XYZ file of N, CA, C and O in Angstrom:
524
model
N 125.870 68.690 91.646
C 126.567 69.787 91.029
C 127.705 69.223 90.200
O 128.452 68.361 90.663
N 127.860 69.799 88.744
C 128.770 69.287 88.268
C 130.233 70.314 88.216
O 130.181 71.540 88.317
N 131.457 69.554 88.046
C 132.548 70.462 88.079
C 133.065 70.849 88.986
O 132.588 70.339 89.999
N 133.901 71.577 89.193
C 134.879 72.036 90.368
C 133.681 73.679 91.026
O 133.480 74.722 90.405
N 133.156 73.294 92.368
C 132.894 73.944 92.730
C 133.287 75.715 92.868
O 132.754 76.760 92.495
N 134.892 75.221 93.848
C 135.409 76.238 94.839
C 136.739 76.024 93.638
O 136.891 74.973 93.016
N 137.616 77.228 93.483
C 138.628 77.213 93.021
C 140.325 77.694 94.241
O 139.989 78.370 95.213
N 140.964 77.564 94.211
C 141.893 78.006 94.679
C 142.425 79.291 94.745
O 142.986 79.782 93.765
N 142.309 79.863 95.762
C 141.925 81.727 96.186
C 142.819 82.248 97.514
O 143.013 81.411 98.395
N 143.218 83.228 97.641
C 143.422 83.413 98.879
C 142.016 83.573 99.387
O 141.131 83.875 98.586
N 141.724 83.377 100.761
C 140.860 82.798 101.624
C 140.247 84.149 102.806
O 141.064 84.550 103.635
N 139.306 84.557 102.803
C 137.872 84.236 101.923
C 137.548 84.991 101.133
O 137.729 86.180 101.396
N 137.124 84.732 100.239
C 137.035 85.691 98.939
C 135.462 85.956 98.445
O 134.522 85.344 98.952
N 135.351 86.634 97.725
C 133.868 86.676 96.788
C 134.432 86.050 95.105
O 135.543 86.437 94.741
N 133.913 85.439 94.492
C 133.798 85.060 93.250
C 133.540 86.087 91.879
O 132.445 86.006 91.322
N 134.393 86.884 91.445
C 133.868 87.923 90.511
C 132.916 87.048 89.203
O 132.976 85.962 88.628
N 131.831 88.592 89.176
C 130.863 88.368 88.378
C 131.131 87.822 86.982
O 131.907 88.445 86.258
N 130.443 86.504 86.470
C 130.580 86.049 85.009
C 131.776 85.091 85.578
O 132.535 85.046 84.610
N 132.282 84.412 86.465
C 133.282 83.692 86.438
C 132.763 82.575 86.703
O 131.862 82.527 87.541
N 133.325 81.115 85.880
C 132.821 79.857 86.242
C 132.524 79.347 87.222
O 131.936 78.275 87.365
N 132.929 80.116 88.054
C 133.148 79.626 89.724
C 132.060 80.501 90.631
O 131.808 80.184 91.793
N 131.643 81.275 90.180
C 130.138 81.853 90.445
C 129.060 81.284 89.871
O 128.066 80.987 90.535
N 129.164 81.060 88.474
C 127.874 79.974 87.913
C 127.620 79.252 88.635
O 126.456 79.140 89.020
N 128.921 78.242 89.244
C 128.966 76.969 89.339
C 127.926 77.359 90.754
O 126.833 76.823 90.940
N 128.450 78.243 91.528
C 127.899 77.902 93.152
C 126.352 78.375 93.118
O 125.463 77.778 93.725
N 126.143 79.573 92.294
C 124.490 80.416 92.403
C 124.395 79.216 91.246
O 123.690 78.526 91.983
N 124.478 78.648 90.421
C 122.951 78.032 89.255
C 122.417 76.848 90.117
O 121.235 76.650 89.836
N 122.833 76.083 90.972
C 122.526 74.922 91.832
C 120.952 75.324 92.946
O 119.981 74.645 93.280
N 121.344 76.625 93.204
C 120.265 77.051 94.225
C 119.529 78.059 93.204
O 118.602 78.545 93.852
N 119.524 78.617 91.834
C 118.590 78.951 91.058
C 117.870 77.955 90.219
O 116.757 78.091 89.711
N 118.519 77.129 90.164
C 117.736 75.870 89.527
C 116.824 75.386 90.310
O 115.800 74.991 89.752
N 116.913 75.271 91.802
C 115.997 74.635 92.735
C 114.762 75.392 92.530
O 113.703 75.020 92.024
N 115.117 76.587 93.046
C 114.244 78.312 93.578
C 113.458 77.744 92.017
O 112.468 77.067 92.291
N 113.650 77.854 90.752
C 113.115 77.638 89.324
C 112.367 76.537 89.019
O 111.518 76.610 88.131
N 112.645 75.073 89.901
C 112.051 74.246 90.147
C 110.652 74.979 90.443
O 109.882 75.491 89.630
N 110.556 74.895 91.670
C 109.581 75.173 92.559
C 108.630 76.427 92.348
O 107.562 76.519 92.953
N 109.100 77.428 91.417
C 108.099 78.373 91.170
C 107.786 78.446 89.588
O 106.986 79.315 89.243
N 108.218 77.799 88.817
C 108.321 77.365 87.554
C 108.513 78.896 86.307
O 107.956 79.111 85.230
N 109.579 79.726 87.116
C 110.101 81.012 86.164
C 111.597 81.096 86.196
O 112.118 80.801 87.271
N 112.160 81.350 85.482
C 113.468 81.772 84.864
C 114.027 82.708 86.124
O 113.193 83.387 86.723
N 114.852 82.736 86.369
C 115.306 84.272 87.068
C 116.673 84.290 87.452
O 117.090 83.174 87.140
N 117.819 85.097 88.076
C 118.837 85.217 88.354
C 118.573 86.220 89.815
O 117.649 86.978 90.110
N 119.758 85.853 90.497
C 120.007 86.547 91.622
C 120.438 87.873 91.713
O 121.376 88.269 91.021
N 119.781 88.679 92.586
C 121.025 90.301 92.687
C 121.639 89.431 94.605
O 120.948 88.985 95.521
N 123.112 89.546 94.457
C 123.654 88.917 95.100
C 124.097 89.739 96.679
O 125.128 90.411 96.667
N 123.524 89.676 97.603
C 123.688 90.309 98.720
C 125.376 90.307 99.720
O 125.942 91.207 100.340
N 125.707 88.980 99.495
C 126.711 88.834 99.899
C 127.326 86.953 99.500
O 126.661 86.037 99.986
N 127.924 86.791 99.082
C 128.612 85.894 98.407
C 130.021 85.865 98.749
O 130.839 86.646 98.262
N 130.441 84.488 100.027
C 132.123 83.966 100.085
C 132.519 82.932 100.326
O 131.910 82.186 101.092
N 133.677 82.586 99.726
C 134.330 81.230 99.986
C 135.602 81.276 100.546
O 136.561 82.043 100.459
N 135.280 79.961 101.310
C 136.995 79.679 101.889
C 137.196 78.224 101.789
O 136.465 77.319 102.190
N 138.175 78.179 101.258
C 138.174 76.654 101.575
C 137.058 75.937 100.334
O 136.724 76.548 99.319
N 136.586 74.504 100.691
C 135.637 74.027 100.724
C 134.649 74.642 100.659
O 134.072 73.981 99.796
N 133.775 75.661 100.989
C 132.811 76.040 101.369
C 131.928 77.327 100.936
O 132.793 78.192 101.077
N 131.233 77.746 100.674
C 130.730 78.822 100.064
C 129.303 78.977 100.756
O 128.481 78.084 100.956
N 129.187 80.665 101.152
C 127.828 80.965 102.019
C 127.020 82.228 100.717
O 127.596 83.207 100.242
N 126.214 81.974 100.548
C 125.513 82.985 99.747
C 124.145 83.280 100.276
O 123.460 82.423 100.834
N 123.774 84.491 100.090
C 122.217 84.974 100.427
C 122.399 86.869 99.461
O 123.225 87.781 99.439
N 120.928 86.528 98.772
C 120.602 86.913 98.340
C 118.876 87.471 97.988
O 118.103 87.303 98.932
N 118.222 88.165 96.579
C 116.641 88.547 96.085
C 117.102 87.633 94.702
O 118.206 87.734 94.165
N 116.058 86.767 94.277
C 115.718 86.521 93.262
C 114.909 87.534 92.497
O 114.247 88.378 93.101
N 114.943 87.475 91.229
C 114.828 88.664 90.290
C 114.125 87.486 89.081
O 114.337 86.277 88.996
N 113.435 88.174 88.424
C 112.845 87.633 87.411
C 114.329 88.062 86.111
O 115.085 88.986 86.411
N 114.530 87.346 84.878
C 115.525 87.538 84.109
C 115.981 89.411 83.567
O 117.019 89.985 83.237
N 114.370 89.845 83.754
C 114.008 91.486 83.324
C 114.161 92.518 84.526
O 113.776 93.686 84.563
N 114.884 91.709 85.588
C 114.928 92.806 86.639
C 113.700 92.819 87.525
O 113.772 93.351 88.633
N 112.364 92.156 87.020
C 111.243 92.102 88.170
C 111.064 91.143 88.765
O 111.434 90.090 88.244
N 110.353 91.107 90.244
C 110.260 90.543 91.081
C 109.662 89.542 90.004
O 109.260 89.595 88.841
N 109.881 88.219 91.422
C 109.294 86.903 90.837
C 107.728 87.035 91.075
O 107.496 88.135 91.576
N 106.560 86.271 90.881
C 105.195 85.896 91.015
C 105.128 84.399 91.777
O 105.217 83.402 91.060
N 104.972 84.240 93.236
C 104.724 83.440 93.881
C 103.235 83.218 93.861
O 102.916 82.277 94.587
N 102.136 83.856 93.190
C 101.033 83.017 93.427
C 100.556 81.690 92.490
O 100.523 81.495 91.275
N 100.276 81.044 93.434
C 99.886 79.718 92.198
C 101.376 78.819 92.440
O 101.360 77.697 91.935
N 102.426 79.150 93.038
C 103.688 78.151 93.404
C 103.775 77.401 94.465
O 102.748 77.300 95.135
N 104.747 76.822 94.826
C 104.802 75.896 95.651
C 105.912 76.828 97.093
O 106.637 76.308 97.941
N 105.668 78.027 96.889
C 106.486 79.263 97.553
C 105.399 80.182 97.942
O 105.839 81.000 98.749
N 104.209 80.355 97.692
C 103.241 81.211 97.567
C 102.679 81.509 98.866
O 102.078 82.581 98.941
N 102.760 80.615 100.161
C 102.119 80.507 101.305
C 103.708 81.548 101.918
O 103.607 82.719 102.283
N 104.643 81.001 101.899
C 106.025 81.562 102.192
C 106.380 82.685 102.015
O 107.002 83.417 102.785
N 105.783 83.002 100.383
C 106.049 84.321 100.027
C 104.826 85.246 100.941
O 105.217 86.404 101.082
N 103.838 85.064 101.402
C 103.478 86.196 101.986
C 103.777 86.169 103.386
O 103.148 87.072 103.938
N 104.569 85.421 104.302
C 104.839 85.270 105.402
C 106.077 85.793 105.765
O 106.441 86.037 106.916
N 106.849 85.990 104.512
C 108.177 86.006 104.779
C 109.405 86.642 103.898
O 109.301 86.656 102.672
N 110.379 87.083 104.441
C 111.163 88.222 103.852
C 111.483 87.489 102.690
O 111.750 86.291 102.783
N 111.486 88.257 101.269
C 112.065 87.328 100.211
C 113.818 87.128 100.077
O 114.651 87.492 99.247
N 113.837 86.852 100.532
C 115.579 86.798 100.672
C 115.882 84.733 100.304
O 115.141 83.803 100.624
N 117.030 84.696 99.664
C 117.614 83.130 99.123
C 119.080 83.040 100.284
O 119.898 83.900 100.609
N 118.923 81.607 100.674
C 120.525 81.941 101.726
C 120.724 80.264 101.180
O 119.845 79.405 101.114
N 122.012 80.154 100.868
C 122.653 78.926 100.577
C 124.452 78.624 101.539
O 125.302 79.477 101.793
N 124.484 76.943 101.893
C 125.391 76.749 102.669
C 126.199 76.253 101.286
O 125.356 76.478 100.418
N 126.869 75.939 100.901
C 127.353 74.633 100.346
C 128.903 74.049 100.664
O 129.822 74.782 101.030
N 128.966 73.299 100.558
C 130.192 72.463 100.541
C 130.947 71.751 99.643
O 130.859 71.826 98.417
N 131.777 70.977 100.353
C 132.400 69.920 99.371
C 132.606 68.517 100.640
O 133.282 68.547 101.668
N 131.672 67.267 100.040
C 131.487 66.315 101.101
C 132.251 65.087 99.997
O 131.657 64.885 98.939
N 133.301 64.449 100.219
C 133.542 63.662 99.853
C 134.032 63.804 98.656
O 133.856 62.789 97.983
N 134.740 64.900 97.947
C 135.263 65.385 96.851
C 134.001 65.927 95.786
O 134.331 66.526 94.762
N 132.351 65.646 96.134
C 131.291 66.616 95.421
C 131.066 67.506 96.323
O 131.241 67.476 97.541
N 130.534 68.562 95.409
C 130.134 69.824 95.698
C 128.344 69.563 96.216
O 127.545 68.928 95.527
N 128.115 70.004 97.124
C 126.820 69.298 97.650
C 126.105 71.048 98.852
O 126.768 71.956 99.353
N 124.943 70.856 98.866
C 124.324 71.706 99.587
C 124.035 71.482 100.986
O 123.357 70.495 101.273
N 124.394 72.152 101.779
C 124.399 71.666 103.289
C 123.237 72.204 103.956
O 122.747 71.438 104.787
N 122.645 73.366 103.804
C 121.122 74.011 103.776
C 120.939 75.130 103.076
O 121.754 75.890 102.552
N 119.777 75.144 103.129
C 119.433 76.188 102.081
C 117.896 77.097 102.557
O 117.642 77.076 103.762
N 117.107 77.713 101.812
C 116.047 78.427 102.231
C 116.149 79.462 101.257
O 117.145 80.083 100.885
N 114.472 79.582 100.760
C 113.721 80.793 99.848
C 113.513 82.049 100.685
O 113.940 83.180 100.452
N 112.590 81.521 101.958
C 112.162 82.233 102.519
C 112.337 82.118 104.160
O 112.199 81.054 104.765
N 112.648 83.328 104.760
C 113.015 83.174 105.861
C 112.064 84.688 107.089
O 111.785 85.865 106.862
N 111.893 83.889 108.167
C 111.135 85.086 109.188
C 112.236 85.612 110.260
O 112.006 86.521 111.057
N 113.716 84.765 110.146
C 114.351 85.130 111.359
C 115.891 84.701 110.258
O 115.953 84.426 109.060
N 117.133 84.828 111.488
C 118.087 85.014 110.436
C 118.496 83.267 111.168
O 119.115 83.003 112.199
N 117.974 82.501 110.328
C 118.367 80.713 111.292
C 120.049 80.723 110.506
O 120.567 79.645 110.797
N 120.497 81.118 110.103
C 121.907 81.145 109.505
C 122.893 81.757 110.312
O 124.090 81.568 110.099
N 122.470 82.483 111.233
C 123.818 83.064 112.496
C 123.912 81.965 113.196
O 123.168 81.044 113.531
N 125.114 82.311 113.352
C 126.064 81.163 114.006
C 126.213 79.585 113.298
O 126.840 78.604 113.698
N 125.736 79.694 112.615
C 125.634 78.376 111.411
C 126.565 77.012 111.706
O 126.452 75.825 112.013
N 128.117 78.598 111.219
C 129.185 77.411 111.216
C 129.627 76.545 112.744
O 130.543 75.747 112.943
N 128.775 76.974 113.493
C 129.035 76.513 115.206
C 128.367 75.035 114.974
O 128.975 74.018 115.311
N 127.061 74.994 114.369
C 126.299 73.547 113.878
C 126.968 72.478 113.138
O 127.104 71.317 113.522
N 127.440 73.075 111.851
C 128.037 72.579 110.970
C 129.775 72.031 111.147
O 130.837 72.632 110.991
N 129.562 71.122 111.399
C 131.476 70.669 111.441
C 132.158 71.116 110.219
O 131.598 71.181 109.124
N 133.288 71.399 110.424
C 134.214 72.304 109.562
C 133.713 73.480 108.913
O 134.370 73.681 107.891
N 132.955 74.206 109.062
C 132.434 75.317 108.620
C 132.863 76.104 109.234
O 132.693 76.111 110.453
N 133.726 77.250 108.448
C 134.323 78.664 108.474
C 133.772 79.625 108.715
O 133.128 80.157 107.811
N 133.814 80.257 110.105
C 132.892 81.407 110.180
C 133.422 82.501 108.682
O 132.494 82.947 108.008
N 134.320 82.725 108.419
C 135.053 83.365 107.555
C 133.939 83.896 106.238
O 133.994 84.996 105.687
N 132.975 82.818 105.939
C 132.134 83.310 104.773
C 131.009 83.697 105.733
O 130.411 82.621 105.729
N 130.625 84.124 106.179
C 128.880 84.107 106.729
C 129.375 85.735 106.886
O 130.563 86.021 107.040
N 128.315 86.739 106.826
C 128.017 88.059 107.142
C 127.553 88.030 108.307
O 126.430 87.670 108.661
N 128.699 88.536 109.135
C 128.179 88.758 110.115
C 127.496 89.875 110.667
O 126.973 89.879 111.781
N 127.511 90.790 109.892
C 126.472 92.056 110.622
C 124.818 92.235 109.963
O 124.062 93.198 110.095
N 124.574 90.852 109.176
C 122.942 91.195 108.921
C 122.297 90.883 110.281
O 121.085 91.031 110.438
């Protein structure tokens, strides 16, 4: 990831829409998701926060026009019919870069509760806790 991830905020915050500091954290895990299914798309953002270091996001990928993506024929396609389409991203800051700590397209259970209990220095502060 290039650039200053996380900016300086009171603590924990969401990132308002169109701000560098939202590009910066969603284009890292839309670039991957774009990798792997080989279409364009942007996120509708479910819940998005940072504290600190750290930023938790989960979200639906969206095709650029507002429609769902097309998982057949991808490298997501077995996933996509098994599993809720939902995007969940950890990220951090390890050593002064901005770096991804886990991530996931597709998920059958919520493996992201209690997260920050796994993760050393991780803030319960960003994670939603009532999905």
């Amino acid at each position: 990831l290039s650039g200053s991830l996380f900016t300086a905020n009171a603590r924990p915050y969401t990132p308002a829409r169109g701000t560098a500091e939202r590009t910066a954290i969603l284009d890292p895990v839309r670039h991957i998701l774009e990798g792997q299914i080989n279409q364009r798309g942007v996120f509708v953002v479910d819940h998005l926060k940072v504290d600190g270091s750290w930023a938790f996001f989960r979200g639906t990928p969206q095709i650029l026009d507002v429609t769902p993506f097309v998982y057949l024929g991808t490298l997501l396609e077995r996933d996509s019919e098994e599993a809720d389409e939902i995007t969940v991203a950890l990220l951090g800051k390890i050593d002064g870069r901005s770096t991804f700590i886990k991530h996931g397209f597709f998920t059958t259970d919520v493996w992201w509760q209690r997260l920050w209990e796994r993760v050393p220095g991780c803030p319960a502060s960003i994670f939603d806790h009532g999905y």
